[in-house]
Amino acid sequence: MGLFTSTPLPDPVGDFAPPVDEHPSKIAATLANLRHSADTRITHPRRFRVQQLRALEKMLEEHLDDFLAALNEDLGKGATEAKFSEVDVVRAEIDFALRHLAEWMDHTNVKVPLALQPAMAKVEPRPLGLVLIIGPWNYPLQLMLAPLVAAIAAGNAAVLKPSEIAPATSGALAKFLPLYLDNRVFAVIEGGVDTATELLAARWDHIFFTGGEKVAKVVAAAAAKHLTPTTLELGGKSPAVVDNQLPATAKRLAYAKFMNAGQTCVAPDYVLTIGDSAPLIERLGQTIHSFYGKDPLTHPDFGRIASHRHFQRLLDMFEQGEVVHGGQYDEQTLRIAPTIMRNVDLEGTLMQEEIFGPILPVIEVATFEEALEFIAARPTPLAAYLMSESPRLQSIFSDRVRAGAIVHNAPLAQMIVPSLPFGGVGASGMGSYHGKHGFDRLSQMRSELSKTTVVDTLSAIYPPYSWAKRKIIDRLL
Ligand code: NAD
């Protein structure tokens, strides 16, 4: 264990054995089978979708302990946090979809202009076909299965490519999912970059990617070759502006930041306090102590860093400012204590990259306006948090700040409201899901128009165009 030094060491827990990449010919054969089955439309009927969603729920119920063990192995996640953030969130998505599926699948009749009447026009959500879902390592179960719920609900076939950096969870998905879902239309293909590259070269009807901006560009470029639509769920530096330094503010910030050891895409990345930050820093310190005790490095509710590479990257950030709380770490277990920093270098990786670890920089700004300018000068984040009881500030914040979500006083809570679209904008991604938003994202909103030929009410618009016909056409729409 050390304090503020960063010597690279062998990585006993982070030296994960990544899943073996599938042979390209095996991937091609699997995809050909899935495509063939998807084309037979077995995924379309509501009964099939309901059955598969229930089967997915059953898998989570019957293998809860296996998944919790895998998440603990991959990221040291405590059982309570892992169950809530990885399993219960998915079960809530399944239940919501099951309750609303009939209504989501229903068509909507729309009005037809007078000139076309009598006629019927409707919009009907139709399945897209075969969807590729590529996920990250930080919530390796949730971020595979929540998009899968949307894919199943929307009547699609799907391939899951879990992250190789969470190999135990990837393995558990590959082992258990085929025991529950229909293997003709759903498959888990494990592997790293080679497998992802192989998969991305194929033709898909949608690619749903969760991960970082750099890989998202690779995904978008591969998708462009087939003009495949994509959903890109990315990250970024989500700011938290603190106007009110009440004890609950510190608790909510610490909860959101240190869950999963800070490796959460919507964690508050940094804090901007309006004026003196000392009271907030003191309360954050007390909160961390009350959450994780005297020695967070051994606390069972505090997770570890994904790999030695990620661990080293975080340690380097300690050099980029003043550590005012925490700073301890343990190379053997890849744990870094919840850490608060101030007087940070705005040009270093700490403030230029998404931190993605348990380090919270606190920066003082003189005014609320300055906080808004600070945020606007940086890439668009996935979420922006305001801790304030002032309706005036809340209204200005939601009007002026551009982010995937605006949240007042409850960081992370937006994640578990299934009716809120979850997704980014600009650098934080494109497209959103959860609840009906996921269903819509993975459906085609198809137009359908029907008229009869028994009576030809359109004769007024056929050529040749006499003066009288032109007058009628001018008034048609
Ligand atoms: P990543 O982009 O490195 O990897 C994601 C996936 O892409 C993995 O399955 C990986 O195997 C694959 N991949 C990696 N390199 C590839 C390549 N060259 N070609 C094709 N595929 C490749 O992301 P990560 O490190 O696993 O996750 C961290 C990032 O994900 C953070 O930026 C975080 O904010 C973001 N994230 C976003 C959300 C969200 O919902 N918006 C959720 C969690 C994480």
Short mmCIF file of C-alpha atoms and ligand atoms in Angstrom, two decimals:
data_model
loop_
_atom_site.label_atom_id
_atom_site.label_comp_id
_atom_site.label_asym_id
_atom_site.label_seq_id
_atom_site.Cartn_x
_atom_site.Cartn_y
_atom_site.Cartn_z
CA MET A 1 0.00 0.00 0.00
CA GLY A 2 1.34 3.48 -0.72
CA LEU A 3 0.54 7.12 -0.74
CA PHE A 4 0.99 9.32 -3.81
CA THR A 5 3.66 7.19 -5.46
CA SER A 6 3.08 5.38 -8.67
CA THR A 7 5.42 2.46 -9.30
CA PRO A 8 4.10 0.04 -11.91
CA LEU A 9 3.77 -3.41 -10.32
CA PRO A 10 2.61 -6.79 -11.53
CA ASP A 11 -1.12 -6.87 -11.39
CA PRO A 12 -2.47 -9.95 -9.63
CA VAL A 13 -6.14 -9.11 -9.88
CA GLY A 14 -6.02 -6.92 -12.98
CA ASP A 15 -4.11 -9.43 -15.11
CA PHE A 16 -7.39 -10.86 -16.30
CA ALA A 17 -7.46 -13.69 -18.78
CA PRO A 18 -9.51 -12.21 -21.60
CA PRO A 19 -12.00 -14.45 -23.38
CA VAL A 20 -10.57 -16.15 -26.45
CA ASP A 21 -11.55 -14.44 -29.70
CA GLU A 22 -13.93 -16.50 -31.81
CA HIS A 23 -12.54 -17.76 -35.10
CA PRO A 24 -13.79 -15.53 -37.97
CA SER A 25 -15.33 -18.49 -39.81
CA LYS A 26 -17.29 -19.44 -36.68
CA ILE A 27 -18.51 -15.86 -36.29
CA ALA A 28 -19.58 -15.79 -39.95
CA ALA A 29 -21.48 -19.08 -39.55
CA THR A 30 -23.24 -17.87 -36.38
CA LEU A 31 -24.26 -14.61 -38.04
CA ALA A 32 -25.54 -16.40 -41.15
CA ASN A 33 -27.76 -18.62 -38.97
CA LEU A 34 -29.06 -15.67 -36.96
CA ARG A 35 -29.76 -13.66 -40.10
CA HIS A 36 -31.62 -16.58 -41.65
CA SER A 37 -33.81 -17.00 -38.54
CA ALA A 38 -34.39 -13.26 -38.19
CA ASP A 39 -35.59 -13.18 -41.79
CA THR A 40 -38.28 -15.74 -40.95
CA ARG A 41 -39.75 -13.14 -38.53
CA ILE A 42 -39.93 -15.50 -35.54
CA THR A 43 -39.06 -12.57 -33.28
CA HIS A 44 -42.06 -10.48 -34.42
CA PRO A 45 -45.11 -11.86 -32.57
CA ARG A 46 -45.83 -10.28 -29.22
CA ARG A 47 -46.08 -13.71 -27.64
CA PHE A 48 -42.47 -14.48 -28.63
CA ARG A 49 -41.21 -11.17 -27.27
CA VAL A 50 -43.05 -11.66 -23.96
CA GLN A 51 -41.73 -15.21 -23.66
CA GLN A 52 -38.12 -14.10 -24.25
CA LEU A 53 -38.39 -11.19 -21.80
CA ARG A 54 -39.75 -13.56 -19.16
CA ALA A 55 -36.95 -16.02 -19.91
CA LEU A 56 -34.39 -13.27 -19.43
CA GLU A 57 -35.95 -12.39 -16.09
CA LYS A 58 -35.85 -16.05 -15.10
CA MET A 59 -32.15 -16.24 -15.97
CA LEU A 60 -31.43 -13.27 -13.69
CA GLU A 61 -33.47 -14.83 -10.90
CA GLU A 62 -32.00 -18.33 -11.14
CA HIS A 63 -28.39 -17.23 -11.66
CA LEU A 64 -28.34 -14.14 -9.47
CA ASP A 65 -25.55 -15.55 -7.33
CA ASP A 66 -23.47 -16.52 -10.36
CA PHE A 67 -23.75 -13.02 -11.82
CA LEU A 68 -22.99 -11.36 -8.48
CA ALA A 69 -19.92 -13.57 -8.08
CA ALA A 70 -18.76 -12.68 -11.60
CA LEU A 71 -19.22 -8.95 -10.94
CA ASN A 72 -17.28 -9.31 -7.71
CA GLU A 73 -14.49 -11.09 -9.53
CA ASP A 74 -14.32 -8.51 -12.32
CA LEU A 75 -14.69 -5.31 -10.32
CA GLY A 76 -14.86 -6.20 -6.63
CA LYS A 77 -18.48 -5.07 -6.60
CA GLY A 78 -20.27 -5.63 -3.31
CA ALA A 79 -23.42 -7.78 -3.60
CA THR A 80 -25.88 -5.03 -2.59
CA GLU A 81 -24.57 -2.46 -5.04
CA ALA A 82 -24.15 -5.03 -7.83
CA LYS A 83 -27.67 -6.39 -7.39
CA PHE A 84 -29.20 -2.93 -7.39
CA SER A 85 -27.17 -1.35 -10.21
CA GLU A 86 -26.70 -4.33 -12.52
CA VAL A 87 -29.59 -6.72 -11.93
CA ASP A 88 -32.53 -4.79 -10.46
CA VAL A 89 -32.18 -2.02 -13.06
CA VAL A 90 -32.52 -4.63 -15.82
CA ARG A 91 -35.43 -6.37 -14.09
CA ALA A 92 -37.21 -3.02 -13.81
CA GLU A 93 -36.68 -2.50 -17.56
CA ILE A 94 -38.09 -5.98 -18.27
CA ASP A 95 -41.14 -5.42 -16.05
CA PHE A 96 -41.80 -2.01 -17.59
CA ALA A 97 -41.55 -3.46 -21.11
CA LEU A 98 -43.86 -6.37 -20.24
CA ARG A 99 -46.45 -3.98 -18.82
CA HIS A 100 -46.40 -1.62 -21.81
CA LEU A 101 -45.48 -3.83 -24.75
CA ALA A 102 -48.99 -4.14 -26.21
CA GLU A 103 -49.45 -0.38 -26.14
CA TRP A 104 -45.95 0.28 -27.61
CA MET A 105 -46.49 -2.20 -30.45
CA ASP A 106 -49.88 -0.77 -31.33
CA HIS A 107 -50.14 1.35 -34.45
CA THR A 108 -51.29 4.98 -34.41
CA ASN A 109 -53.89 6.12 -36.92
CA VAL A 110 -53.12 9.50 -38.43
CA LYS A 111 -55.27 12.01 -40.28
CA VAL A 112 -55.35 11.96 -44.07
CA PRO A 113 -55.63 15.27 -46.01
CA LEU A 114 -59.07 15.93 -47.47
CA ALA A 115 -57.81 15.48 -51.03
CA LEU A 116 -56.86 11.84 -50.33
CA GLN A 117 -59.99 10.83 -48.49
CA PRO A 118 -61.40 8.27 -48.17
CA ALA A 119 -58.19 6.56 -47.04
CA MET A 120 -56.55 5.14 -43.90
CA ALA A 121 -53.10 6.09 -42.73
CA LYS A 122 -51.17 4.67 -39.80
CA VAL A 123 -47.74 4.55 -38.21
CA GLU A 124 -46.68 1.13 -37.00
CA PRO A 125 -43.47 0.24 -35.11
CA ARG A 126 -41.76 -2.62 -36.95
CA PRO A 127 -38.69 -4.64 -35.92
CA LEU A 128 -35.41 -3.59 -37.54
CA GLY A 129 -33.95 -7.10 -37.90
CA LEU A 130 -30.56 -8.06 -36.46
CA VAL A 131 -28.96 -5.81 -33.84
CA LEU A 132 -25.36 -5.86 -32.61
CA ILE A 133 -24.88 -4.81 -28.97
CA ILE A 134 -21.31 -3.99 -27.88
CA GLY A 135 -20.75 -3.14 -24.23
CA PRO A 136 -18.14 -1.74 -21.82
CA TRP A 137 -16.67 -3.26 -18.67
CA ASN A 138 -17.92 -0.88 -15.98
CA TYR A 139 -21.51 -2.20 -15.72
CA PRO A 140 -20.81 -5.30 -17.78
CA LEU A 141 -24.15 -6.96 -17.09
CA GLN A 142 -26.56 -4.03 -17.11
CA LEU A 143 -25.14 -2.48 -20.26
CA MET A 144 -25.49 -5.73 -22.17
CA LEU A 145 -28.95 -6.65 -20.93
CA ALA A 146 -30.77 -3.28 -20.83
CA PRO A 147 -30.18 -2.75 -24.59
CA LEU A 148 -31.12 -6.42 -25.10
CA VAL A 149 -34.48 -5.79 -23.38
CA ALA A 150 -35.13 -2.98 -25.88
CA ALA A 151 -34.04 -5.22 -28.79
CA ILE A 152 -36.34 -8.08 -27.71
CA ALA A 153 -39.27 -5.77 -26.97
CA ALA A 154 -38.91 -4.22 -30.43
CA GLY A 155 -38.98 -7.71 -32.03
CA ASN A 156 -35.35 -7.96 -33.13
CA ALA A 157 -32.72 -10.69 -33.16
CA ALA A 158 -29.49 -9.71 -31.40
CA VAL A 159 -25.83 -10.50 -30.85
CA LEU A 160 -24.15 -9.47 -27.61
CA LYS A 161 -20.42 -8.71 -27.53
CA PRO A 162 -19.51 -8.18 -23.85
CA SER A 163 -16.33 -6.43 -22.78
CA GLU A 164 -13.21 -8.58 -22.53
CA ILE A 165 -12.10 -6.43 -19.57
CA ALA A 166 -14.86 -7.98 -17.44
CA PRO A 167 -14.15 -11.61 -18.43
CA ALA A 168 -16.06 -13.31 -15.59
CA THR A 169 -19.29 -11.48 -16.45
CA SER A 170 -18.69 -12.03 -20.15
CA GLY A 171 -18.26 -15.75 -19.45
CA ALA A 172 -21.38 -15.91 -17.27
CA LEU A 173 -23.45 -14.26 -20.01
CA ALA A 174 -22.06 -16.64 -22.64
CA LYS A 175 -22.82 -19.60 -20.38
CA PHE A 176 -26.29 -18.75 -19.11
CA LEU A 177 -28.02 -16.64 -21.76
CA PRO A 178 -28.18 -19.47 -24.35
CA LEU A 179 -29.86 -21.69 -21.72
CA TYR A 180 -32.81 -19.28 -21.54
CA LEU A 181 -33.15 -17.33 -24.80
CA ASP A 182 -33.98 -18.71 -28.23
CA ASN A 183 -30.60 -19.57 -29.76
CA ARG A 184 -31.91 -19.22 -33.28
CA VAL A 185 -32.06 -15.44 -32.83
CA PHE A 186 -29.90 -14.51 -29.84
CA ALA A 187 -26.19 -15.15 -29.33
CA VAL A 188 -23.33 -14.02 -27.11
CA ILE A 189 -20.02 -13.76 -28.94
CA GLU A 190 -17.11 -13.23 -26.57
CA GLY A 191 -13.79 -11.64 -27.39
CA GLY A 192 -11.77 -8.47 -27.58
CA VAL A 193 -10.89 -6.01 -30.33
CA ASP A 194 -10.39 -8.72 -33.00
CA THR A 195 -13.84 -10.16 -32.41
CA ALA A 196 -15.42 -6.69 -32.29
CA THR A 197 -13.68 -5.80 -35.56
CA GLU A 198 -14.90 -9.00 -37.18
CA LEU A 199 -18.44 -8.35 -36.00
CA LEU A 200 -18.39 -4.73 -37.12
CA ALA A 201 -17.44 -5.78 -40.65
CA ALA A 202 -20.76 -7.64 -41.00
CA ARG A 203 -24.06 -6.11 -42.10
CA TRP A 204 -26.41 -5.21 -39.23
CA ASP A 205 -29.73 -3.44 -39.00
CA HIS A 206 -28.59 -1.44 -35.98
CA ILE A 207 -25.45 -1.23 -33.88
CA PHE A 208 -25.95 -0.33 -30.23
CA PHE A 209 -22.59 0.63 -28.75
CA THR A 210 -21.78 1.65 -25.18
CA GLY A 211 -18.21 2.74 -24.52
CA GLY A 212 -15.70 5.51 -25.06
CA GLU A 213 -15.53 8.20 -27.73
CA LYS A 214 -12.42 6.77 -29.41
CA VAL A 215 -13.91 3.35 -30.10
CA ALA A 216 -17.27 4.96 -30.97
CA LYS A 217 -15.56 6.55 -33.97
CA VAL A 218 -14.31 3.11 -35.09
CA VAL A 219 -17.86 1.77 -34.68
CA ALA A 220 -19.43 4.67 -36.59
CA ALA A 221 -16.91 4.31 -39.43
CA ALA A 222 -17.59 0.56 -39.71
CA ALA A 223 -21.35 1.18 -39.61
CA ALA A 224 -21.06 3.79 -42.37
CA LYS A 225 -19.80 1.10 -44.78
CA HIS A 226 -23.26 -0.49 -44.71
CA LEU A 227 -25.16 2.70 -43.82
CA THR A 228 -26.15 0.98 -40.58
CA PRO A 229 -27.86 3.22 -38.01
CA THR A 230 -26.10 3.38 -34.64
CA THR A 231 -26.82 4.29 -31.08
CA LEU A 232 -23.67 5.53 -29.35
CA GLU A 233 -23.88 5.62 -25.56
CA LEU A 234 -20.68 7.38 -24.52
CA GLY A 235 -19.40 9.23 -21.47
CA GLY A 236 -17.66 12.49 -20.76
CA LYS A 237 -17.01 14.77 -17.82
CA SER A 238 -20.37 15.27 -16.12
CA PRO A 239 -20.12 18.40 -13.94
CA ALA A 240 -21.84 19.03 -10.60
CA VAL A 241 -22.39 22.67 -9.75
CA VAL A 242 -22.80 23.20 -6.01
CA ASP A 243 -24.72 26.21 -4.81
CA ASN A 244 -25.88 24.65 -1.60
CA GLN A 245 -23.37 22.90 0.66
CA LEU A 246 -25.89 21.13 2.92
CA PRO A 247 -25.00 17.72 4.39
CA ALA A 248 -27.37 16.01 1.92
CA THR A 249 -25.48 17.60 -0.96
CA ALA A 250 -22.21 16.00 0.17
CA LYS A 251 -23.92 12.63 0.71
CA ARG A 252 -25.60 12.59 -2.68
CA LEU A 253 -22.43 13.63 -4.48
CA ALA A 254 -20.31 11.05 -2.64
CA TYR A 255 -22.86 8.30 -3.28
CA ALA A 256 -23.00 9.05 -7.02
CA LYS A 257 -19.26 9.54 -7.38
CA PHE A 258 -17.95 6.58 -5.42
CA MET A 259 -20.46 3.95 -6.49
CA ASN A 260 -18.52 1.33 -8.51
CA ALA A 261 -15.33 3.15 -7.41
CA GLY A 262 -16.19 6.10 -9.65
CA GLN A 263 -16.37 3.96 -12.79
CA THR A 264 -19.83 5.13 -13.79
CA CYS A 265 -20.53 6.98 -17.03
CA VAL A 266 -22.90 9.42 -15.31
CA ALA A 267 -20.89 9.87 -12.10
CA PRO A 268 -20.25 13.51 -11.21
CA ASP A 269 -16.80 13.87 -12.77
CA TYR A 270 -15.88 17.12 -11.01
CA VAL A 271 -17.50 19.69 -8.73
CA LEU A 272 -17.73 23.43 -9.23
CA THR A 273 -18.53 25.26 -5.98
CA ILE A 274 -19.79 28.79 -6.13
CA GLY A 275 -17.43 30.47 -3.67
CA ASP A 276 -15.56 28.77 -0.83
CA SER A 277 -15.30 24.99 -1.20
CA ALA A 278 -14.03 24.30 2.34
CA PRO A 279 -17.42 23.44 3.92
CA LEU A 280 -18.24 21.01 1.09
CA ILE A 281 -14.82 19.38 1.22
CA GLU A 282 -15.15 18.87 4.96
CA ARG A 283 -18.60 17.34 4.58
CA LEU A 284 -17.46 15.13 1.73
CA GLY A 285 -14.64 13.84 3.94
CA GLN A 286 -17.08 13.07 6.79
CA THR A 287 -19.46 11.39 4.36
CA ILE A 288 -16.75 9.17 2.86
CA HIS A 289 -15.82 8.11 6.39
CA SER A 290 -19.43 7.35 7.27
CA PHE A 291 -19.97 5.38 4.01
CA TYR A 292 -16.76 3.36 3.83
CA GLY A 293 -15.24 3.54 7.32
CA LYS A 294 -11.66 4.24 8.34
CA ASP A 295 -10.17 2.00 5.68
CA PRO A 296 -12.15 2.16 2.42
CA LEU A 297 -9.49 0.03 0.70
CA THR A 298 -10.80 -3.02 2.52
CA HIS A 299 -14.47 -2.07 2.77
CA PRO A 300 -16.68 -4.71 1.10
CA ASP A 301 -19.03 -2.05 -0.31
CA PHE A 302 -16.27 -0.22 -2.14
CA GLY A 303 -15.18 -1.66 -5.48
CA ARG A 304 -11.87 -1.92 -7.25
CA ILE A 305 -10.38 -0.53 -10.45
CA ALA A 306 -10.88 -2.66 -13.56
CA SER A 307 -7.28 -3.30 -14.56
CA HIS A 308 -3.72 -2.33 -13.86
CA ARG A 309 -3.72 0.01 -16.86
CA HIS A 310 -6.75 1.90 -15.52
CA PHE A 311 -5.25 1.91 -12.01
CA GLN A 312 -1.97 3.43 -13.18
CA ARG A 313 -3.78 6.10 -15.19
CA LEU A 314 -5.66 7.16 -12.05
CA LEU A 315 -2.55 7.25 -9.87
CA ASP A 316 -0.96 9.65 -12.36
CA MET A 317 -3.84 12.04 -11.69
CA PHE A 318 -2.77 12.42 -8.04
CA GLU A 319 0.15 14.50 -9.29
CA GLN A 320 -2.17 17.03 -10.92
CA GLY A 321 -3.34 18.93 -7.86
CA GLU A 322 -3.62 18.87 -4.08
CA VAL A 323 -5.06 15.72 -2.48
CA VAL A 324 -7.15 16.91 0.48
CA HIS A 325 -8.86 13.63 1.35
CA GLY A 326 -8.01 10.00 0.61
CA GLY A 327 -5.14 9.32 -1.76
CA GLN A 328 -4.36 5.84 -0.38
CA TYR A 329 -4.18 2.92 -2.75
CA ASP A 330 -3.27 -0.75 -2.87
CA GLU A 331 -1.63 -2.14 -5.99
CA GLN A 332 -2.27 -5.74 -4.95
CA THR A 333 -6.02 -5.36 -4.83
CA LEU A 334 -6.29 -2.49 -7.35
CA ARG A 335 -8.13 -0.31 -4.89
CA ILE A 336 -7.93 3.48 -4.66
CA ALA A 337 -9.59 5.21 -1.70
CA PRO A 338 -12.26 7.85 -2.36
CA THR A 339 -10.16 10.92 -2.98
CA ILE A 340 -10.95 14.64 -3.03
CA MET A 341 -8.60 17.01 -4.82
CA ARG A 342 -8.42 20.78 -5.18
CA ASN A 343 -6.17 23.33 -6.90
CA VAL A 344 -6.08 21.02 -9.88
CA ASP A 345 -4.28 21.51 -13.18
CA LEU A 346 -6.97 22.23 -15.76
CA GLU A 347 -4.68 21.11 -18.58
CA GLY A 348 -3.78 17.64 -17.15
CA THR A 349 -5.58 14.36 -17.84
CA LEU A 350 -7.55 14.80 -14.59
CA MET A 351 -9.47 17.71 -16.07
CA GLN A 352 -9.10 16.91 -19.78
CA GLU A 353 -10.27 13.27 -19.74
CA GLU A 354 -13.22 11.52 -18.13
CA ILE A 355 -11.75 10.48 -14.74
CA PHE A 356 -13.60 7.17 -14.44
CA GLY A 357 -12.28 6.45 -10.96
CA PRO A 358 -12.78 7.49 -7.30
CA ILE A 359 -11.15 10.92 -7.59
CA LEU A 360 -13.29 14.01 -7.23
CA PRO A 361 -11.73 17.38 -8.11
CA VAL A 362 -13.40 20.37 -6.43
CA ILE A 363 -12.94 23.67 -8.22
CA GLU A 364 -14.05 27.07 -6.91
CA VAL A 365 -15.71 29.55 -9.22
CA ALA A 366 -16.74 33.07 -8.21
CA THR A 367 -20.23 33.09 -9.70
CA PHE A 368 -22.93 30.85 -11.10
CA GLU A 369 -22.32 32.48 -14.49
CA GLU A 370 -18.67 31.41 -14.33
CA ALA A 371 -19.77 27.81 -13.66
CA LEU A 372 -22.01 27.90 -16.74
CA GLU A 373 -19.14 29.25 -18.86
CA PHE A 374 -16.77 26.58 -17.49
CA ILE A 375 -19.18 23.84 -18.60
CA ALA A 376 -19.95 25.44 -21.97
CA ALA A 377 -16.23 25.65 -22.81
CA ARG A 378 -15.89 21.85 -22.61
CA PRO A 379 -17.30 18.90 -24.62
CA THR A 380 -20.98 18.16 -24.01
CA PRO A 381 -21.34 15.78 -21.03
CA LEU A 382 -23.73 12.87 -20.53
CA ALA A 383 -25.29 14.57 -17.49
CA ALA A 384 -25.07 17.90 -15.70
CA TYR A 385 -25.95 18.17 -12.03
CA LEU A 386 -26.99 21.21 -10.05
CA MET A 387 -27.12 21.07 -6.26
CA SER A 388 -29.31 24.06 -5.42
CA GLU A 389 -32.69 24.83 -3.89
CA SER A 390 -33.05 28.01 -5.96
CA PRO A 391 -35.78 27.69 -8.62
CA ARG A 392 -34.17 30.62 -10.45
CA LEU A 393 -30.77 28.89 -10.70
CA GLN A 394 -32.43 25.60 -11.62
CA SER A 395 -34.30 27.28 -14.44
CA ILE A 396 -31.19 29.07 -15.77
CA PHE A 397 -29.19 25.83 -15.50
CA SER A 398 -31.69 23.79 -17.50
CA ASP A 399 -31.98 26.58 -20.06
CA ARG A 400 -28.25 27.20 -20.57
CA VAL A 401 -26.49 23.86 -20.01
CA ARG A 402 -26.26 21.34 -22.86
CA ALA A 403 -26.03 17.74 -21.63
CA GLY A 404 -27.69 14.33 -22.13
CA ALA A 405 -29.65 14.92 -18.90
CA ILE A 406 -30.12 17.79 -16.46
CA VAL A 407 -30.60 16.69 -12.86
CA HIS A 408 -31.32 18.88 -9.86
CA ASN A 409 -30.08 17.58 -6.50
CA ALA A 410 -30.13 13.84 -7.27
CA PRO A 411 -27.12 12.71 -9.31
CA LEU A 412 -27.58 9.26 -10.93
CA ALA A 413 -31.30 9.13 -10.11
CA GLN A 414 -32.16 9.80 -13.77
CA MET A 415 -30.89 6.27 -14.52
CA ILE A 416 -33.74 4.53 -12.80
CA VAL A 417 -36.70 6.44 -14.19
CA PRO A 418 -37.70 4.19 -17.12
CA SER A 419 -39.74 6.92 -18.81
CA LEU A 420 -36.72 9.22 -19.08
CA PRO A 421 -34.64 8.78 -22.24
CA PHE A 422 -31.08 7.78 -21.32
CA GLY A 423 -28.41 8.96 -23.76
CA GLY A 424 -25.99 11.67 -24.69
CA VAL A 425 -25.74 14.54 -27.11
CA GLY A 426 -22.70 15.83 -28.98
CA ALA A 427 -19.53 14.26 -27.58
CA SER A 428 -21.52 12.17 -25.08
CA GLY A 429 -23.28 10.16 -27.78
CA MET A 430 -26.33 9.90 -29.97
CA GLY A 431 -29.66 8.21 -29.51
CA SER A 432 -31.23 7.18 -26.25
CA TYR A 433 -32.98 4.22 -24.66
CA HIS A 434 -34.72 2.89 -21.50
CA GLY A 435 -38.43 2.11 -21.53
CA LYS A 436 -40.31 3.18 -24.64
CA HIS A 437 -37.32 5.20 -25.85
CA GLY A 438 -35.37 1.95 -26.28
CA PHE A 439 -38.32 0.28 -28.00
CA ASP A 440 -38.66 3.21 -30.41
CA ARG A 441 -34.91 3.40 -31.01
CA LEU A 442 -34.78 -0.22 -32.15
CA SER A 443 -37.98 -0.06 -34.21
CA GLN A 444 -38.76 1.34 -37.61
CA MET A 445 -41.68 3.75 -37.45
CA ARG A 446 -43.29 2.53 -40.64
CA SER A 447 -45.88 4.51 -42.62
CA GLU A 448 -48.81 2.66 -44.10
CA LEU A 449 -51.49 4.19 -46.32
CA SER A 450 -54.49 2.39 -47.84
CA LYS A 451 -57.07 3.54 -50.33
CA THR A 452 -59.56 1.73 -52.48
CA THR A 453 -59.61 1.69 -56.29
CA VAL A 454 -63.33 0.93 -56.44
CA VAL A 455 -64.14 4.63 -56.58
CA ASP A 456 -61.44 6.78 -58.20
CA THR A 457 -61.50 9.92 -56.10
CA LEU A 458 -58.06 10.95 -57.41
CA SER A 459 -59.19 11.59 -61.00
CA ALA A 460 -59.13 15.35 -60.41
CA ILE A 461 -55.31 15.29 -60.18
CA TYR A 462 -54.47 13.28 -63.32
CA PRO A 463 -53.08 15.06 -66.40
CA PRO A 464 -53.81 16.74 -68.73
CA TYR A 465 -54.02 19.82 -66.52
CA SER A 466 -56.82 22.07 -67.64
CA TRP A 467 -57.34 25.48 -66.02
CA ALA A 468 -60.10 24.00 -63.85
CA LYS A 469 -57.88 21.07 -62.69
CA ARG A 470 -55.02 23.42 -61.85
CA LYS A 471 -57.39 25.39 -59.62
CA ILE A 472 -58.40 22.19 -57.81
CA ILE A 473 -54.76 21.04 -57.38
CA ASP A 474 -53.80 24.48 -56.01
CA ARG A 475 -56.32 23.97 -53.21
CA LEU A 476 -55.53 20.33 -52.45
CA LEU A 477 -53.12 20.55 -49.50
P1 NAD B 1 -14.30 1.06 -24.79
O1 NAD B 1 -14.84 2.02 -25.80
O2 NAD B 1 -12.85 0.91 -24.63
O3 NAD B 1 -14.84 -0.43 -25.10
C1 NAD B 1 -16.19 -0.74 -25.31
C2 NAD B 1 -16.31 -1.98 -26.17
O4 NAD B 1 -15.69 -1.75 -27.42
C3 NAD B 1 -15.69 -3.24 -25.61
O5 NAD B 1 -16.60 -4.31 -25.77
C4 NAD B 1 -14.45 -3.46 -26.45
O6 NAD B 1 -14.15 -4.82 -26.66
C5 NAD B 1 -14.83 -2.83 -27.77
N1 NAD B 1 -13.66 -2.28 -28.46
C6 NAD B 1 -12.52 -1.77 -27.91
N2 NAD B 1 -11.68 -1.36 -28.87
C7 NAD B 1 -12.29 -1.61 -30.05
C8 NAD B 1 -11.92 -1.40 -31.41
N3 NAD B 1 -10.75 -0.85 -31.74
N4 NAD B 1 -12.78 -1.76 -32.37
C9 NAD B 1 -13.97 -2.30 -32.04
N5 NAD B 1 -14.38 -2.52 -30.76
C10 NAD B 1 -13.55 -2.19 -29.80
O7 NAD B 1 -15.03 1.47 -23.46
P2 NAD B 1 -14.77 0.93 -22.00
O8 NAD B 1 -13.41 1.33 -21.56
O9 NAD B 1 -15.16 -0.50 -21.90
O10 NAD B 1 -15.86 1.77 -21.17
C11 NAD B 1 -15.61 3.04 -20.68
C12 NAD B 1 -16.32 4.10 -21.48
O11 NAD B 1 -17.67 3.78 -21.67
C13 NAD B 1 -16.33 5.42 -20.73
O12 NAD B 1 -16.08 6.48 -21.63
C14 NAD B 1 -17.75 5.52 -20.21
O13 NAD B 1 -18.20 6.82 -19.96
C15 NAD B 1 -18.50 4.87 -21.31
N6 NAD B 1 -19.78 4.39 -20.81
C16 NAD B 1 -20.92 4.96 -21.27
C17 NAD B 1 -22.15 4.53 -20.76
C18 NAD B 1 -23.46 5.10 -21.24
O14 NAD B 1 -24.47 4.49 -20.96
N7 NAD B 1 -23.49 6.22 -21.92
C19 NAD B 1 -22.17 3.54 -19.80
C20 NAD B 1 -20.97 2.99 -19.36
C21 NAD B 1 -19.79 3.41 -19.88
#
